Short mmCIF file of C-alpha atoms in Angstrom, two decimals:
data_model
loop_
_atom_site.label_atom_id
_atom_site.label_comp_id
_atom_site.label_asym_id
_atom_site.label_seq_id
_atom_site.Cartn_x
_atom_site.Cartn_y
_atom_site.Cartn_z
CA UNK J 267 26.48 5.49 -7.59
CA UNK J 268 26.74 8.09 -5.23
CA UNK J 269 28.06 9.39 -8.50
CA UNK J 270 30.91 7.96 -10.45
CA UNK J 271 33.63 10.55 -10.55
CA UNK J 272 37.16 10.98 -11.73
CA UNK J 273 39.62 13.12 -9.79
CA UNK J 274 39.14 16.68 -10.94
CA UNK J 275 36.17 15.68 -13.12
CA UNK J 276 32.79 17.29 -12.93
CA UNK J 277 30.91 14.35 -11.48
CA UNK J 278 31.03 14.19 -7.69
CA UNK J 279 29.01 12.03 -5.34
CA UNK J 280 26.42 14.06 -3.48
CA UNK J 281 25.83 10.97 -1.39
CA UNK J 282 29.33 11.17 0.13
CA UNK J 283 29.90 13.42 3.11
CA UNK J 284 33.37 14.70 2.29
CA UNK J 285 35.33 15.24 -0.95
CA UNK J 286 37.75 12.43 -0.19
CA UNK J 287 38.67 12.03 -3.86
CA UNK J 288 38.40 8.97 -6.03
CA UNK J 289 41.57 7.49 -4.56
CA UNK J 290 39.63 6.64 -1.39
CA UNK J 291 37.42 4.35 -3.48
CA UNK J 292 40.42 2.10 -4.14
CA UNK J 293 42.20 2.31 -0.78
CA UNK J 294 42.18 -0.69 1.53
CA UNK J 295 40.90 -0.07 5.06
CA UNK J 296 40.65 -2.19 8.18
CA UNK J 297 37.59 -4.45 8.11
CA UNK J 298 35.47 -4.52 11.24
CA UNK J 299 32.45 -6.15 12.77
CA UNK J 300 29.66 -3.59 13.09
CA UNK J 301 26.73 -5.35 14.71
CA UNK J 302 25.80 -9.02 15.03
CA UNK J 303 26.85 -10.86 11.87
CA UNK J 304 27.35 -7.67 9.82
CA UNK J 305 30.91 -6.70 8.91
CA UNK J 306 32.44 -3.88 6.88
CA UNK J 307 34.74 -5.28 4.17
CA UNK J 308 34.76 -2.42 1.67
CA UNK J 309 37.39 0.15 0.74
CA UNK J 310 37.94 3.37 2.65
CA UNK J 311 34.98 5.02 0.91
CA UNK J 312 32.98 2.30 -0.86
CA UNK J 313 30.87 0.13 1.41
CA UNK J 314 30.75 -3.65 1.12
CA UNK J 315 29.06 -5.66 3.85
CA UNK J 316 29.67 -9.29 4.73
CA UNK J 317 26.76 -10.88 6.59
CA UNK J 318 27.94 -14.16 8.07
CA UNK J 319 25.77 -17.20 8.82
CA UNK J 320 26.36 -20.89 9.65
CA UNK J 321 25.05 -21.79 6.19
CA UNK J 322 27.43 -19.51 4.31
CA UNK J 323 27.59 -15.78 3.84
CA UNK J 324 25.88 -12.88 2.06
CA UNK J 325 27.84 -10.02 0.52
CA UNK J 326 26.01 -6.74 -0.07
CA UNK J 327 27.69 -4.40 -2.57
CA UNK J 328 31.30 -4.37 -3.70
CA UNK J 329 33.52 -1.66 -5.10
CA UNK J 330 35.13 -0.49 -8.34
CA UNK J 331 36.30 -2.96 -10.98
CA UNK J 332 39.62 -4.49 -9.96
CA UNK J 333 38.89 -4.18 -6.23
CA UNK J 334 37.81 -7.78 -5.62
CA UNK J 335 41.20 -8.72 -4.09
CA UNK J 336 40.79 -5.93 -1.51
CA UNK J 337 37.32 -7.15 -0.55
CA UNK J 338 38.49 -10.77 -0.36
CA UNK J 339 41.53 -9.80 1.75
CA UNK J 340 39.28 -7.98 4.21
CA UNK J 341 37.03 -11.02 4.50
CA UNK J 342 39.99 -13.28 5.21
CA UNK J 343 41.39 -10.82 7.74
CA UNK J 344 38.17 -11.19 9.74
CA UNK J 345 38.65 -14.95 9.76
CA UNK J 346 36.12 -15.86 7.07
CA UNK J 347 36.50 -17.42 3.63
CA UNK J 348 35.29 -15.59 0.52
CA UNK J 349 34.59 -19.04 -0.96
CA UNK J 350 31.79 -19.42 1.61
CA UNK J 351 29.78 -16.53 0.14
CA UNK J 352 26.52 -17.96 -1.14
CA UNK J 353 24.56 -14.84 -2.15
CA UNK J 354 25.65 -11.57 -3.77
CA UNK J 355 23.36 -8.53 -3.38
CA UNK J 356 23.59 -4.93 -4.53
CA UNK J 357 22.04 -1.60 -3.59
CA UNK J 358 22.43 -0.03 -7.04
CA UNK J 359 23.81 -1.04 -10.42
CA UNK J 360 26.62 1.49 -10.75
CA UNK J 361 30.23 0.54 -11.28
CA UNK J 362 31.44 1.79 -7.89
CA UNK J 363 29.13 -0.72 -6.18
CA UNK J 364 28.96 -3.64 -8.63
CA UNK J 365 32.41 -3.42 -10.20
CA UNK J 366 33.54 -6.52 -8.27
CA UNK J 367 30.34 -8.49 -8.86
CA UNK J 368 31.53 -10.52 -11.84
CA UNK J 369 34.88 -11.41 -10.26
CA UNK J 370 33.30 -12.43 -6.96
CA UNK J 371 30.64 -14.52 -8.67
CA UNK J 372 33.37 -16.38 -10.55
CA UNK J 373 35.52 -16.95 -7.47
CA UNK J 374 32.71 -17.96 -5.11
CA UNK J 375 30.01 -19.47 -7.30
CA UNK J 376 27.47 -17.40 -5.37
CA UNK J 377 24.07 -16.57 -6.83
CA UNK J 378 23.31 -12.96 -7.75
CA UNK J 379 19.96 -11.45 -6.71
CA UNK J 380 19.00 -8.04 -8.16
CA UNK J 381 15.87 -5.88 -8.18
CA UNK J 382 14.02 -6.30 -11.50
CA UNK J 383 14.52 -2.75 -12.75
CA UNK J 384 18.30 -2.98 -12.27
CA UNK J 385 18.72 -6.49 -13.66
CA UNK J 386 19.09 -5.34 -17.30
CA UNK J 387 21.67 -2.78 -16.19
CA UNK J 388 23.73 -5.43 -14.36
CA UNK J 389 23.55 -7.79 -17.32
CA UNK J 390 24.54 -5.04 -19.77
CA UNK J 391 27.59 -4.04 -17.74
CA UNK J 392 26.28 -0.50 -17.40
CA UNK J 393 25.77 0.10 -21.13
CA UNK J 394 22.02 0.56 -20.67
CA UNK J 395 22.38 3.13 -17.87
CA UNK J 396 20.16 6.19 -18.34
CA UNK J 397 23.06 8.53 -17.60
CA UNK J 398 26.33 6.64 -18.16
CA UNK J 399 25.48 4.38 -21.11
CA UNK J 400 27.93 6.09 -23.45
CA UNK J 401 30.72 6.60 -20.89
CA UNK J 402 32.99 3.58 -21.13
CA UNK J 403 34.89 4.44 -17.95
CA UNK J 404 31.66 3.86 -16.01
CA UNK J 405 31.04 0.39 -17.42
CA UNK J 406 31.78 -2.92 -15.69
CA UNK J 407 31.90 -6.61 -16.56
CA UNK J 408 28.37 -7.89 -17.28
CA UNK J 409 26.92 -10.36 -14.79
CA UNK J 410 24.11 -12.88 -15.24
CA UNK J 411 21.37 -12.33 -12.65
CA UNK J 412 20.23 -15.57 -11.02
CA UNK J 413 17.25 -14.21 -9.12
CA UNK J 414 15.13 -11.21 -10.10
CA UNK J 415 13.58 -9.44 -7.11
CA UNK J 416 10.51 -7.30 -6.60
CA UNK J 417 9.55 -4.91 -3.81
CA UNK J 418 9.19 -6.65 -0.41
CA UNK J 419 10.94 -9.84 -1.54
CA UNK J 420 13.12 -11.49 1.08
CA UNK J 421 16.55 -13.08 0.89
CA UNK J 422 17.25 -15.59 3.65
CA UNK J 423 20.27 -17.68 4.60
CA UNK J 424 21.33 -19.37 7.83
CA UNK J 425 18.83 -17.61 10.06
CA UNK J 426 19.38 -14.13 8.57
CA UNK J 427 16.60 -12.53 6.53
CA UNK J 428 16.84 -9.34 4.51
CA UNK J 429 13.86 -7.52 3.03
CA UNK J 430 14.32 -5.75 -0.30
CA UNK J 431 12.54 -2.39 -0.70
CA UNK J 432 12.44 -0.70 -4.07
CA UNK J 433 13.69 2.90 -3.66
CA UNK J 434 14.23 3.94 -7.30
CA UNK J 435 15.48 7.07 -8.98
CA UNK J 436 19.24 6.99 -8.58
CA UNK J 437 18.91 3.88 -10.71
CA UNK J 438 15.54 2.42 -11.70
CA UNK J 439 16.09 -0.52 -9.36
CA UNK J 440 17.95 1.08 -6.46
CA UNK J 441 17.29 -1.16 -3.45
CA UNK J 442 17.14 -0.52 0.28
CA UNK J 443 17.83 -3.60 2.39
CA UNK J 444 16.36 -4.11 5.87
CA UNK J 445 17.19 -6.71 8.50
CA UNK J 446 17.11 -7.27 12.25
CA UNK J 447 20.11 -8.81 13.99
CA UNK J 448 21.03 -9.76 17.54
CA UNK J 449 24.08 -8.52 19.39
CA UNK J 450 24.79 -8.90 23.11
CA UNK J 451 21.26 -10.05 23.81
CA UNK J 452 19.71 -7.01 22.09
CA UNK J 453 17.95 -6.68 18.74
CA UNK J 454 18.98 -4.02 16.26
CA UNK J 455 17.05 -2.95 13.18
CA UNK J 456 19.58 -2.33 10.42
CA UNK J 457 18.86 -0.46 7.19
CA UNK J 458 21.15 -0.28 4.17
CA UNK J 459 19.53 2.73 2.43
CA UNK J 460 19.65 2.93 -1.33
CA UNK J 461 21.16 6.15 -2.65
CA UNK J 462 18.82 9.05 -3.37
CA UNK J 463 21.47 11.46 -4.65
CA UNK J 464 20.82 13.08 -8.04
CA UNK J 465 23.86 12.68 -10.29
CA UNK J 466 24.89 15.72 -12.34
CA UNK J 467 23.27 15.51 -15.74
CA UNK J 468 20.13 13.75 -14.50
CA UNK J 469 16.92 15.33 -15.79
CA UNK J 470 13.86 15.07 -13.54
CA UNK J 471 11.13 17.11 -15.24
CA UNK J 472 12.16 18.45 -18.62
CA UNK J 473 12.86 15.59 -21.02
CA UNK J 474 13.31 13.28 -18.01
CA UNK J 475 16.22 10.84 -17.97
CA UNK J 476 13.63 8.08 -17.90
CA UNK J 477 9.82 8.30 -17.73
CA UNK J 478 8.59 8.70 -14.17
CA UNK J 479 11.99 9.36 -12.59
CA UNK J 480 10.73 12.23 -10.42
CA UNK J 481 7.87 10.08 -9.09
CA UNK J 482 10.37 7.29 -8.44
CA UNK J 483 12.52 9.56 -6.30
CA UNK J 484 9.47 10.72 -4.34
CA UNK J 485 8.49 7.09 -3.77
CA UNK J 486 12.00 6.37 -2.53
CA UNK J 487 11.84 9.20 -0.01
CA UNK J 488 8.45 8.00 1.26
CA UNK J 489 9.85 4.53 1.83
CA UNK J 490 13.01 5.77 3.52
CA UNK J 491 11.06 8.17 5.76
CA UNK J 492 8.85 5.29 6.90
CA UNK J 493 11.80 3.27 8.19
CA UNK J 494 13.08 3.62 11.72
CA UNK J 495 16.50 1.97 11.89
CA UNK J 496 18.73 1.70 14.90
CA UNK J 497 21.74 1.38 12.60
CA UNK J 498 22.07 2.60 9.01
CA UNK J 499 24.92 1.56 6.72
CA UNK J 500 25.28 3.33 3.40
CA UNK J 501 27.00 2.43 0.15
CA UNK J 502 29.51 5.23 0.76
CA UNK J 503 31.40 5.26 4.05
CA UNK J 504 31.27 9.04 4.31
CA UNK J 505 27.49 9.02 4.04
CA UNK J 506 27.11 7.47 7.48
CA UNK J 507 30.27 8.74 9.16
CA UNK J 508 32.12 5.43 9.24
CA UNK J 509 35.45 6.95 10.28
CA UNK J 510 34.04 8.61 13.40
CA UNK J 511 31.87 5.66 14.33
CA UNK J 512 34.77 3.27 13.87
CA UNK J 513 36.85 5.32 16.33
CA UNK J 514 34.03 5.47 18.90
CA UNK J 515 33.36 1.75 18.57
CA UNK J 516 36.72 1.05 20.26
CA UNK J 517 35.13 2.20 23.52
CA UNK J 518 31.38 2.16 22.83
CA UNK J 519 31.09 -1.07 20.82
CA UNK J 520 27.89 -1.47 18.86
CA UNK J 521 26.39 1.67 20.41
CA UNK J 522 28.75 3.77 18.28
CA UNK J 523 26.73 2.74 15.21
CA UNK J 524 23.27 3.32 16.70
CA UNK J 525 22.24 6.52 14.95
CA UNK J 526 18.51 6.92 14.19
CA UNK J 527 18.81 10.71 14.25
CA UNK J 528 21.69 10.66 11.79
CA UNK J 529 19.57 8.55 9.45
CA UNK J 530 16.69 11.02 9.63
CA UNK J 531 19.03 13.95 8.95
CA UNK J 532 20.60 12.19 6.01
CA UNK J 533 17.27 11.46 4.36
CA UNK J 534 16.05 15.02 4.98
CA UNK J 535 19.22 16.53 3.50
CA UNK J 536 19.02 14.32 0.43
CA UNK J 537 15.38 15.19 -0.07
CA UNK J 538 16.15 18.90 0.20
CA UNK J 539 18.79 18.54 -2.51
CA UNK J 540 16.32 16.65 -4.70
CA UNK J 541 13.64 19.31 -4.24
CA UNK J 542 16.15 22.02 -5.12
CA UNK J 543 16.98 20.18 -8.34
CA UNK J 544 13.28 19.84 -9.12
CA UNK J 545 12.81 23.56 -8.55
CA UNK J 546 15.65 24.36 -10.94
CA UNK J 547 13.83 22.53 -13.71
CA UNK J 548 10.42 24.09 -13.11
CA UNK J 549 9.35 27.04 -15.27
CA UNK J 550 9.60 30.30 -13.27
CA UNK J 551 5.83 30.75 -13.24
CA UNK J 552 5.44 27.42 -11.44
CA UNK J 553 8.00 28.18 -8.75
CA UNK J 554 6.81 29.15 -5.30
CA UNK J 555 8.76 29.72 -2.12
CA UNK J 556 6.51 28.54 0.68
CA UNK J 557 8.48 30.24 3.49
CA UNK J 558 7.01 33.76 3.39
CA UNK J 559 5.28 34.72 6.64
CA UNK J 560 6.88 31.99 8.73
CA UNK J 561 9.15 32.29 11.79
CA UNK J 562 11.50 29.78 13.36
CA UNK J 563 13.75 29.17 16.37
CA UNK J 564 17.00 27.22 16.13
CA UNK J 565 16.99 23.81 17.82
CA UNK J 566 20.40 22.52 16.81
CA UNK J 567 23.10 22.27 14.16
CA UNK J 568 24.17 18.86 12.89
CA UNK J 569 27.42 18.53 10.98
CA UNK J 570 27.91 15.70 8.54
CA UNK J 571 30.83 14.56 10.71
CA UNK J 572 28.30 13.84 13.50
CA UNK J 573 29.12 17.08 15.37
CA UNK J 574 26.01 18.38 17.16
CA UNK J 575 25.71 21.94 18.51
CA UNK J 576 22.75 23.28 20.49
CA UNK J 577 22.06 26.83 21.69
CA UNK J 578 23.34 27.60 25.18
CA UNK J 579 20.79 28.33 27.90
CA UNK J 580 19.24 31.74 27.33
CA UNK J 581 20.62 32.14 23.82
CA UNK J 582 18.16 32.82 21.03
CA UNK J 583 18.63 32.19 17.33
CA UNK J 584 15.53 33.05 15.33
CA UNK J 585 14.65 33.82 11.76
CA UNK J 586 11.54 35.45 10.26
CA UNK J 587 10.82 35.23 6.53
CA UNK J 588 8.71 38.16 5.38
CA UNK J 589 6.47 37.65 2.37
CA UNK J 590 8.16 40.51 0.49
CA UNK J 591 11.60 38.89 0.62
CA UNK J 592 12.80 40.70 3.71
CA UNK J 593 14.28 38.80 6.62
CA UNK J 594 14.64 39.54 10.33
CA UNK J 595 17.01 37.49 12.48
CA UNK J 596 18.32 37.25 15.99
CA UNK J 597 21.76 35.66 16.28
CA UNK J 598 22.25 35.30 20.04
CA UNK J 599 23.19 38.78 21.33
CA UNK J 600 22.78 40.49 17.95
CA UNK J 601 19.85 41.32 15.73
CA UNK J 602 19.89 41.91 12.03
CA UNK J 603 18.11 42.24 8.75
CA UNK J 604 18.69 40.83 5.31
CA UNK J 605 16.88 39.32 2.35
CA UNK J 606 15.94 35.88 1.15
CA UNK J 607 14.94 34.45 -2.17
CA UNK J 608 13.74 31.13 -3.47
CA UNK J 609 13.22 30.20 -7.11
CA UNK J 610 11.06 27.25 -6.08
CA UNK J 611 10.32 24.64 -3.45
CA UNK J 612 13.41 23.68 -1.44
CA UNK J 613 15.68 26.33 -2.96
CA UNK J 614 16.87 29.07 -0.63
CA UNK J 615 19.49 31.80 -0.70
CA UNK J 616 20.14 34.23 2.16
CA UNK J 617 21.90 37.57 1.84
CA UNK J 618 24.55 38.64 4.32
CA UNK J 619 22.99 40.15 7.46
CA UNK J 620 23.29 43.75 8.59
CA UNK J 621 23.84 43.05 12.31
CA UNK J 622 24.26 44.95 15.51
CA UNK J 623 27.75 44.54 16.97
CA UNK J 624 27.42 43.31 20.55
CA UNK J 625 30.06 40.91 21.86
CA UNK J 626 28.46 37.50 22.42
CA UNK J 627 29.57 34.98 25.11
CA UNK J 628 32.49 32.62 24.35
CA UNK J 629 30.19 29.59 23.99
CA UNK J 630 27.94 31.35 21.48
CA UNK J 631 27.13 29.89 18.07
CA UNK J 632 27.06 33.47 16.75
CA UNK J 633 30.29 33.46 14.74
CA UNK J 634 29.64 30.09 13.14
CA UNK J 635 26.12 31.04 12.05
CA UNK J 636 27.16 34.40 10.64
CA UNK J 637 30.02 32.71 8.76
CA UNK J 638 27.75 30.01 7.30
CA UNK J 639 24.66 32.15 6.74
CA UNK J 640 25.18 32.71 3.02
CA UNK J 641 26.13 29.04 2.47
CA UNK J 642 22.49 27.94 2.84
CA UNK J 643 21.29 26.48 -0.45
CA UNK J 644 18.16 24.43 0.25
CA UNK J 645 15.49 23.69 2.80
CA UNK J 646 12.82 21.19 3.65
CA UNK J 647 9.92 21.36 6.12
CA UNK J 648 9.33 17.98 7.74
CA UNK J 649 7.16 17.08 10.73
CA UNK J 650 6.58 20.79 11.35
CA UNK J 651 10.29 21.62 11.52
CA UNK J 652 12.49 23.58 9.14
CA UNK J 653 15.82 22.12 8.01
CA UNK J 654 18.31 24.43 6.28
CA UNK J 655 21.04 22.60 4.35
CA UNK J 656 24.44 24.15 3.71
CA UNK J 657 26.22 23.78 0.40
CA UNK J 658 28.69 20.92 -0.13
CA UNK J 659 27.13 18.81 2.64
CA UNK J 660 28.32 21.36 5.21
CA UNK J 661 25.62 20.46 7.71
CA UNK J 662 21.97 20.96 8.65
CA UNK J 663 20.37 23.65 10.84
CA UNK J 664 17.12 22.46 12.44
CA UNK J 665 14.46 25.00 13.54
CA UNK J 666 11.11 24.75 15.32
CA UNK J 667 8.21 27.10 14.49
CA UNK J 668 7.40 30.18 16.54
CA UNK J 669 4.79 32.89 16.14
CA UNK J 670 5.17 35.15 13.13
CA UNK J 671 5.94 38.12 15.36
CA UNK J 672 8.69 36.28 17.25
CA UNK J 673 12.00 37.08 15.55
CA UNK J 674 13.19 40.59 16.12
CA UNK J 675 10.24 41.50 18.31
#
């Protein structure tokens, strides 16, 4: 779903960047044109995308049950008619993204196209969900599926074509949609990535929530890693920094949404979280760390609010993982030692550092890194680089490899 959650309840969407609270799922927000014929017509936190064409329109995703009037009002505010929607698509069959599907189908007469593995879930109103089947608050009005899709199927209308890619795990039929649109004489590849967050309560290895779920997630990550979008638009606004991009679009236009690096970071962070969950479920004897004997140099820090920080000229931030669990680090003008531990692939915990006490320059990242050091919870090595993920989607530190003797030498 990201994850369906109630305010103060245990379930929280790991696919959302900030704990905005469930109220943001129901709040109206200004609709806007993003790129070409693609418009945002969702709530403040739940994405819904109107794709307009001369032959009628496509709507991808919706919001919680009862939110159809908000979506329709946003469409009208942009100057379009909800009645002209011809096709309804979804990224995943969870109530926070299909809760308006039944109402919109009734009001528009549009056909509903759903990936095969999610079709039974849509038609059951969520009562066949592997995680939420018995939780009535997560159910929605059942909807008859008019077209059942398979991987690589296309949906076309009025000169716009979307390709459906199966990226399962979050739901068995979670779907990533891909299209190319024109804007200002330039082509943009747009990806609507299916969620890869792991909802609390999901079992991946031991008594899996459904057979093959772990392999499905790995397949999803392979597909998502293979894509190279100019623009990515997620089912949760916080997952792609809509608020910041909306503000920048006032001056930068479409360029505010061009974010291939943000897409790559998002996939890497989600994969690191998945691997950490996998490691939690593995028997201790199967767990292995994989970082011992490696050394790395900081390239940059990327916050989930799109803030990017890079080391100042001459500053060094390095980390060396010793095989015995010891750790040597250089944090700009200071050096220190600590320990690290990992109960399995992707899991990582760092102890507080015993550091020298030199005063670093005003533009140093020293204080931030020391403050966040013990907030590291997971890692992933991708394309030869190390990504350390902070807890609660606090951001990603990206490192490049150096020689084993580098840090502290």
